GROMACS .gro file of C-alpha atoms in nm:
model
  332
    1MET     CA    1   5.132   7.549  14.695
    2THR     CA    2   5.426   7.752  14.830
    3MET     CA    3   5.664   7.634  14.559
    4ASP     CA    4   5.402   7.685  14.286
    5LEU     CA    5   5.337   8.041  14.409
    6ASP     CA    6   5.709   8.119  14.418
    7ILE     CA    7   5.745   7.998  14.058
    8THR     CA    8   5.438   8.195  13.948
    9LEU     CA    9   5.556   8.518  14.109
   10ASP     CA   10   5.910   8.477  13.982
   11LYS     CA   11   5.788   8.481  13.621
   12TYR     CA   12   5.730   8.854  13.665
   13ARG     CA   13   6.064   8.935  13.828
   14THR     CA   14   6.246   9.071  13.522
   15GLU     CA   15   5.969   9.300  13.402
   16LEU     CA   16   5.903   9.422  13.757
   17THR     CA   17   6.274   9.493  13.801
   18GLY     CA   18   6.265   9.697  13.480
   19TYR     CA   19   5.965   9.891  13.609
   20CYS     CA   20   6.120   9.959  13.948
   21TYR     CA   21   6.452  10.052  13.789
   22ARG     CA   22   6.282  10.313  13.569
   23MET     CA   23   6.101  10.444  13.876
   24LEU     CA   24   6.403  10.457  14.107
   25GLY     CA   25   6.707  10.503  13.882
   26SER     CA   26   6.906  10.263  14.098
   27SER     CA   27   7.003   9.906  14.013
   28PHE     CA   28   7.021   9.786  14.370
   29GLU     CA   29   6.719   9.978  14.498
   30ALA     CA   30   6.518   9.832  14.209
   31GLU     CA   31   6.612   9.478  14.306
   32ASP     CA   32   6.533   9.555  14.670
   33ALA     CA   33   6.194   9.695  14.565
   34VAL     CA   34   6.111   9.383  14.365
   35GLN     CA   35   6.212   9.159  14.652
   36ASP     CA   36   5.988   9.362  14.885
   37THR     CA   37   5.708   9.333  14.627
   38MET     CA   38   5.746   8.956  14.612
   39VAL     CA   39   5.744   8.924  14.991
   40ARG     CA   40   5.431   9.140  15.022
   41ALA     CA   41   5.260   8.945  14.744
   42TRP     CA   42   5.349   8.612  14.898
   43ARG     CA   43   5.222   8.719  15.242
   44SER     CA   44   4.894   8.865  15.115
   45TYR     CA   45   4.821   8.623  14.833
   46GLY     CA   46   4.537   8.473  15.036
   47THR     CA   47   4.353   8.806  15.013
   48PHE     CA   48   4.401   8.838  14.635
   49GLU     CA   49   4.046   8.818  14.501
   50GLY     CA   50   4.129   8.799  14.132
   51ARG     CA   51   3.929   9.109  14.036
   52SER     CA   52   4.236   9.218  13.840
   53SER     CA   53   4.506   9.005  13.683
   54LEU     CA   54   4.792   8.878  13.897
   55ARG     CA   55   5.026   9.095  13.688
   56SER     CA   56   4.824   9.410  13.759
   57TRP     CA   57   4.814   9.325  14.129
   58LEU     CA   58   5.192   9.285  14.140
   59TYR     CA   59   5.242   9.617  13.960
   60ARG     CA   60   5.013   9.786  14.214
   61ILE     CA   61   5.226   9.649  14.497
   62ALA     CA   62   5.550   9.744  14.319
   63THR     CA   63   5.422  10.095  14.253
   64ASN     CA   64   5.338  10.144  14.619
   65VAL     CA   65   5.681  10.015  14.721
   66CYS     CA   66   5.853  10.255  14.480
   67LEU     CA   67   5.639  10.553  14.584
   68ASP     CA   68   5.727  10.483  14.948
   69MET     CA   69   6.098  10.468  14.858
   70LEU     CA   70   6.071  10.794  14.663
   71SER     CA   71   5.897  10.982  14.944
   72ALA     CA   72   6.235  11.117  15.061
   73GLY     CA   73   6.250  11.314  14.737
   74ASN     CA   74   6.590  11.199  14.613
   75ARG     CA   75   6.628  11.225  14.234
   76ARG     CA   76   6.917  11.038  14.080
   77ALA     CA   77   7.110  11.220  13.813
   78ARG     CA   78   7.404  11.223  13.574
   79PRO     CA   79   7.697  11.462  13.631
   80MET     CA   80   7.578  11.693  13.350
   81ASP     CA   81   7.239  11.724  13.520
   82LEU     CA   82   7.405  11.882  13.826
   83SER     CA   83   7.673  12.120  13.699
   84ASP     CA   84   7.841  12.271  13.397
   85ALA     CA   85   8.123  12.094  13.217
   86THR     CA   86   8.463  12.127  13.384
   87PRO     CA   87   8.753  12.263  13.175
   88LEU     CA   88   9.052  12.030  13.185
   89ALA     CA   89   9.262  12.296  13.358
   90ARG     CA   90   9.026  12.282  13.659
   91ALA     CA   91   8.958  11.908  13.653
   92ALA     CA   92   8.942  11.749  13.997
   93LEU     CA   93   8.801  11.415  14.109
   94SER     CA   94   8.542  11.502  14.373
   95PRO     CA   95   8.309  11.215  14.464
   96ARG     CA   96   7.947  11.253  14.568
   97PRO     CA   97   7.744  10.996  14.763
   98ASP     CA   98   7.623  10.686  14.577
   99THR     CA   99   7.262  10.799  14.618
  100THR     CA  100   7.334  11.098  14.392
  101TRP     CA  101   7.384  10.899  14.076
  102LEU     CA  102   7.175  10.729  13.812
  103GLU     CA  103   7.310  10.374  13.810
  104PRO     CA  104   7.380  10.132  13.523
  105MET     CA  105   7.187   9.809  13.485
  106PRO     CA  106   7.253   9.489  13.285
  107ASP     CA  107   6.997   9.443  13.008
  108ALA     CA  108   6.927   9.086  13.115
  109ARG     CA  109   6.794   9.198  13.454
  110VAL     CA  110   6.538   9.447  13.320
  111LEU     CA  111   6.448   9.349  12.962
  112PRO     CA  112   6.231   9.038  12.943
  113ALA     CA  113   6.239   8.841  12.619
  114VAL     CA  114   5.961   8.955  12.383
  115GLU     CA  115   5.879   8.843  12.030
  116ASP     CA  116   5.763   9.181  11.897
  117PRO     CA  117   6.069   9.376  11.767
  118ALA     CA  118   5.890   9.709  11.813
  119GLU     CA  119   5.807   9.625  12.175
  120ALA     CA  120   6.168   9.520  12.236
  121ALA     CA  121   6.296   9.845  12.085
  122VAL     CA  122   6.071  10.057  12.310
  123ALA     CA  123   6.186   9.862  12.615
  124LYS     CA  124   6.553   9.919  12.530
  125GLU     CA  125   6.505  10.287  12.456
  126SER     CA  126   6.327  10.332  12.789
  127VAL     CA  127   6.627  10.219  12.995
  128ARG     CA  128   6.887  10.427  12.810
  129LEU     CA  129   7.068  10.671  13.033
  130ALA     CA  130   6.930  10.994  12.883
  131PHE     CA  131   6.570  10.874  12.907
  132MET     CA  132   6.627  10.740  13.258
  133ALA     CA  133   6.772  11.077  13.363
  134ALA     CA  134   6.469  11.256  13.217
  135LEU     CA  135   6.234  11.025  13.409
  136GLN     CA  136   6.406  11.122  13.732
  137GLN     CA  137   6.293  11.482  13.681
  138LEU     CA  138   5.927  11.382  13.701
  139PRO     CA  139   5.730  11.371  14.027
  140PRO     CA  140   5.693  11.006  14.133
  141LYS     CA  141   5.328  10.961  14.032
  142GLN     CA  142   5.383  11.128  13.693
  143ARG     CA  143   5.680  10.897  13.649
  144ALA     CA  144   5.462  10.592  13.719
  145VAL     CA  145   5.192  10.713  13.478
  146LEU     CA  146   5.440  10.778  13.198
  147ILE     CA  147   5.611  10.439  13.237
  148LEU     CA  148   5.285  10.247  13.256
  149ARG     CA  149   5.122  10.430  12.964
  150GLU     CA  150   5.413  10.498  12.727
  151VAL     CA  151   5.655  10.213  12.798
  152LEU     CA  152   5.430   9.929  12.909
  153ALA     CA  153   5.129  10.039  12.698
  154TRP     CA  154   4.869  10.012  12.972
  155ARG     CA  155   4.529  10.170  12.907
  156ALA     CA  156   4.444  10.487  13.098
  157SER     CA  157   4.164  10.304  13.278
  158GLU     CA  158   4.408  10.034  13.397
  159VAL     CA  159   4.653  10.295  13.528
  160ALA     CA  160   4.370  10.481  13.701
  161GLU     CA  161   4.261  10.163  13.875
  162LEU     CA  162   4.618  10.083  13.980
  163LEU     CA  163   4.676  10.431  14.125
  164GLY     CA  164   4.326  10.463  14.273
  165THR     CA  165   4.248  10.776  14.072
  166SER     CA  166   4.043  10.888  13.770
  167VAL     CA  167   4.114  10.849  13.400
  168ALA     CA  168   4.109  11.229  13.368
  169SER     CA  169   4.376  11.255  13.637
  170VAL     CA  170   4.591  10.994  13.460
  171ASN     CA  171   4.558  11.174  13.126
  172SER     CA  172   4.648  11.506  13.288
  173ALA     CA  173   4.954  11.356  13.458
  174LEU     CA  174   5.065  11.199  13.130
  175GLN     CA  175   5.031  11.532  12.947
  176ARG     CA  176   5.242  11.710  13.210
  177ALA     CA  177   5.504  11.433  13.205
  178ARG     CA  178   5.530  11.447  12.825
  179ALA     CA  179   5.575  11.826  12.841
  180THR     CA  180   5.859  11.793  13.093
  181LEU     CA  181   6.036  11.534  12.880
  182ALA     CA  182   5.994  11.749  12.568
  183GLU     CA  183   6.163  12.039  12.748
  184ARG     CA  184   6.463  11.818  12.816
  185GLU     CA  185   6.512  11.708  12.457
  186ASP     CA  186   6.769  11.983  12.408
  187LYS     CA  187   6.990  11.796  12.657
  188GLY     CA  188   7.023  11.526  12.394
  189ALA     CA  189   6.852  11.196  12.335
  190GLY     CA  190   7.195  11.051  12.406
  191ALA     CA  191   7.188  10.769  12.158
  192ALA     CA  192   7.036  10.653  11.833
  193VAL     CA  193   7.150  10.293  11.848
  194SER     CA  194   7.007  10.025  11.622
  195ASP     CA  195   6.883   9.699  11.771
  196PRO     CA  196   7.075   9.494  11.683
  197LEU     CA  197   7.371   9.717  11.598
  198ASP     CA  198   7.399   9.791  11.228
  199GLU     CA  199   7.723   9.725  11.042
  200GLU     CA  200   7.845  10.084  11.073
  201GLN     CA  201   7.786  10.090  11.450
  202GLN     CA  202   7.958   9.754  11.495
  203LYS     CA  203   8.262   9.878  11.305
  204LEU     CA  204   8.265  10.194  11.516
  205LEU     CA  205   8.276   9.982  11.833
  206GLU     CA  206   8.559   9.771  11.692
  207ARG     CA  207   8.755  10.087  11.615
  208TYR     CA  208   8.680  10.218  11.964
  209VAL     CA  209   8.813   9.903  12.130
  210ALA     CA  210   9.129   9.913  11.919
  211ALA     CA  211   9.184  10.284  11.993
  212PHE     CA  212   9.112  10.255  12.366
  213GLU     CA  213   9.317   9.941  12.425
  214GLY     CA  214   9.599  10.095  12.221
  215TYR     CA  215   9.547  10.424  12.405
  216ASP     CA  216   9.570  10.599  12.071
  217MET     CA  217   9.421  10.943  12.135
  218THR     CA  218   9.432  11.043  11.770
  219ALA     CA  219   9.229  10.738  11.670
  220LEU     CA  220   8.999  10.774  11.970
  221THR     CA  221   8.913  11.139  11.919
  222ALA     CA  222   8.844  11.069  11.551
  223LEU     CA  223   8.552  10.855  11.670
  224LEU     CA  224   8.404  11.124  11.897
  225HIS     CA  225   8.137  11.374  11.810
  226GLU     CA  226   8.272  11.727  11.855
  227ASP     CA  227   8.039  11.770  12.156
  228ALA     CA  228   8.100  11.425  12.302
  229ILE     CA  229   8.062  11.392  12.678
  230MET     CA  230   8.266  11.187  12.924
  231THR     CA  231   8.145  11.119  13.280
  232MET     CA  232   8.286  10.919  13.571
  233PRO     CA  233   8.042  10.866  13.859
  234PRO     CA  234   8.085  10.880  14.157
  235PHE     CA  235   8.294  11.185  14.060
  236ASP     CA  236   8.091  11.491  13.962
  237LEU     CA  237   8.347  11.593  13.700
  238TRP     CA  238   8.234  11.576  13.338
  239LEU     CA  239   8.420  11.675  13.025
  240THR     CA  240   8.315  11.768  12.675
  241GLY     CA  241   8.506  11.809  12.349
  242HIS     CA  242   8.802  11.632  12.191
  243ALA     CA  243   9.079  11.836  12.351
  244ASP     CA  244   8.961  11.810  12.713
  245ILE     CA  245   8.872  11.439  12.688
  246ALA     CA  246   9.204  11.342  12.528
  247GLY     CA  247   9.390  11.571  12.766
  248PHE     CA  248   9.229  11.411  13.069
  249MET     CA  249   9.298  11.059  12.947
  250THR     CA  250   9.668  11.131  12.899
  251THR     CA  251   9.712  11.311  13.234
  252ILE     CA  252   9.482  11.229  13.527
  253GLY     CA  253   9.355  10.918  13.349
  254ALA     CA  254   9.692  10.799  13.216
  255ALA     CA  255   9.684  10.484  13.432
  256CYS     CA  256   9.417  10.346  13.196
  257ALA     CA  257   9.678  10.292  12.925
  258GLY     CA  258   9.709   9.923  12.843
  259SER     CA  259   9.350   9.847  12.950
  260ARG     CA  260   9.139   9.558  12.822
  261LEU     CA  261   8.771   9.591  12.729
  262LEU     CA  262   8.517   9.309  12.751
  263PRO     CA  263   8.168   9.364  12.606
  264VAL     CA  264   7.864   9.392  12.832
  265ARG     CA  265   7.500   9.469  12.755
  266VAL     CA  266   7.395   9.768  12.963
  267ASN     CA  267   7.098  10.007  12.958
  268GLY     CA  268   7.002   9.906  12.606
  269LEU     CA  269   7.338  10.035  12.484
  270PRO     CA  270   7.680   9.897  12.392
  271GLY     CA  271   7.913   9.876  12.690
  272PHE     CA  272   8.236   9.732  12.817
  273ALA     CA  273   8.387   9.613  13.140
  274GLN     CA  274   8.720   9.794  13.154
  275TYR     CA  275   9.019   9.631  13.323
  276LYS     CA  276   9.346   9.817  13.362
  277PRO     CA  277   9.692   9.667  13.428
  278ASP     CA  278   9.739   9.552  13.788
  279PRO     CA  279  10.099   9.632  13.886
  280GLU     CA  280  10.067   9.454  14.223
  281GLN     CA  281   9.912   9.119  14.129
  282GLY     CA  282   9.981   9.115  13.757
  283GLY     CA  283   9.711   9.066  13.496
  284PHE     CA  284   9.427   9.318  13.501
  285ALA     CA  285   9.215   9.477  13.775
  286PRO     CA  286   8.858   9.600  13.720
  287TRP     CA  287   8.826   9.974  13.673
  288ALA     CA  288   8.491  10.072  13.520
  289ILE     CA  289   8.172   9.966  13.349
  290GLN     CA  290   8.164  10.178  13.034
  291VAL     CA  291   7.836  10.276  12.868
  292LEU     CA  292   7.864  10.416  12.514
  293GLU     CA  293   7.618  10.641  12.333
  294ILE     CA  294   7.632  10.650  11.952
  295SER     CA  295   7.461  10.888  11.713
  296ASP     CA  296   7.521  10.968  11.345
  297GLY     CA  297   7.824  10.741  11.322
  298ARG     CA  298   8.011  10.895  11.615
  299LEU     CA  299   8.037  10.844  11.991
  300THR     CA  300   7.833  11.116  12.160
  301GLY     CA  301   7.897  11.000  12.513
  302PHE     CA  302   8.097  10.751  12.713
  303HIS     CA  303   8.026  10.705  13.076
  304PHE     CA  304   8.256  10.529  13.322
  305PHE     CA  305   8.091  10.383  13.634
  306LEU     CA  306   8.382  10.332  13.870
  307ASP     CA  307   8.246  10.147  14.177
  308THR     CA  308   8.391   9.814  14.066
  309GLN     CA  309   8.303   9.620  14.382
  310ARG     CA  310   7.935   9.684  14.310
  311TRP     CA  311   7.917   9.687  13.932
  312PHE     CA  312   8.137   9.398  13.822
  313PRO     CA  313   7.951   9.131  14.026
  314LEU     CA  314   7.619   9.278  13.909
  315PHE     CA  315   7.730   9.231  13.548
  316GLY     CA  316   7.871   8.884  13.613
  317MET     CA  317   8.227   9.000  13.546
  318PRO     CA  318   8.533   8.870  13.738
  319LEU     CA  319   8.723   9.094  13.979
  320HIS     CA  320   9.059   9.001  13.824
  321LEU     CA  321   9.186   8.889  13.486
  322ASP     CA  322   9.494   8.673  13.443
  323GLY     CA  323   9.677   8.745  13.121
  324GLU     CA  324   9.477   8.812  12.807
  325ALA     CA  325   9.127   8.943  12.858
  326ASP     CA  326   8.983   8.792  12.543
  327GLN     CA  327   8.947   8.454  12.713
  328VAL     CA  328   8.658   8.580  12.926
  329GLU     CA  329   8.304   8.552  12.792
  330ASP     CA  330   8.068   8.842  12.739
  331GLY     CA  331   7.904   8.961  13.062
  332ALA     CA  332   7.537   8.977  13.161
   0.00000   0.00000   0.00000
């Protein structure tokens, strides 16, 4: 019985992790929340009366876990949600605590396999960084309503039952959540990426890898939208525009010259694990998980998540490369 229950509960782990990640904005907090959900479900399974489906029951537990975790009021964000862009002349690397930042997540941990292409597309779009950042601006219960109704396509009556409220209350919360998200559209949808990547987008990525690994700023800036954004959590600095981005990369960021990029699947977007030359041990040391946003044939954003000791194991990437990077397989 115990083993059968563990197997049954574990079937829901990926979709629950996706739900908790959208709620919390943190990769590791989401996995902690799902583990807590599984423990609570396992301990109280004897009281489960079957009046709702097992899936609905698990989502009710997960929602309560997330709402408890969000009671402190922390809202995770991107650097551009917290301050204006920094001109290159004033660029400084000032870190903020880990709990400040919206965190990246491997697709495989939050996107369960589905047969419906439209359903898969909605799932990917709903974990992209810009949408995730917008979700974080919603009060926790509005956030839950929007995710359950718009992303997971639950009926209003099902959401009302889960939250212990009325259908009218759910519809009102959804309307307010939609209005808040609409107000944020001027901050940019971030990406219009095909699933799978179309030929033009694939070629753009190939040109990006060649330009970045060659540290060719002329080639790199030719790929950027004129308002492209570059961020580097945990630092609150963010840059916009060709001149400041290229200027940063050839001054403060000059140590990234000679880097190697290995593809990863992250937040429904193209990404890379970046390794830069390791002068002490030789080969290459991990430096960042890059998340790229593409729109209208140009890069509109590239985001460098620098906490390598946390991110590289999460993405299944090694903490050192010997020699050529192309011998390592694609990450999680």
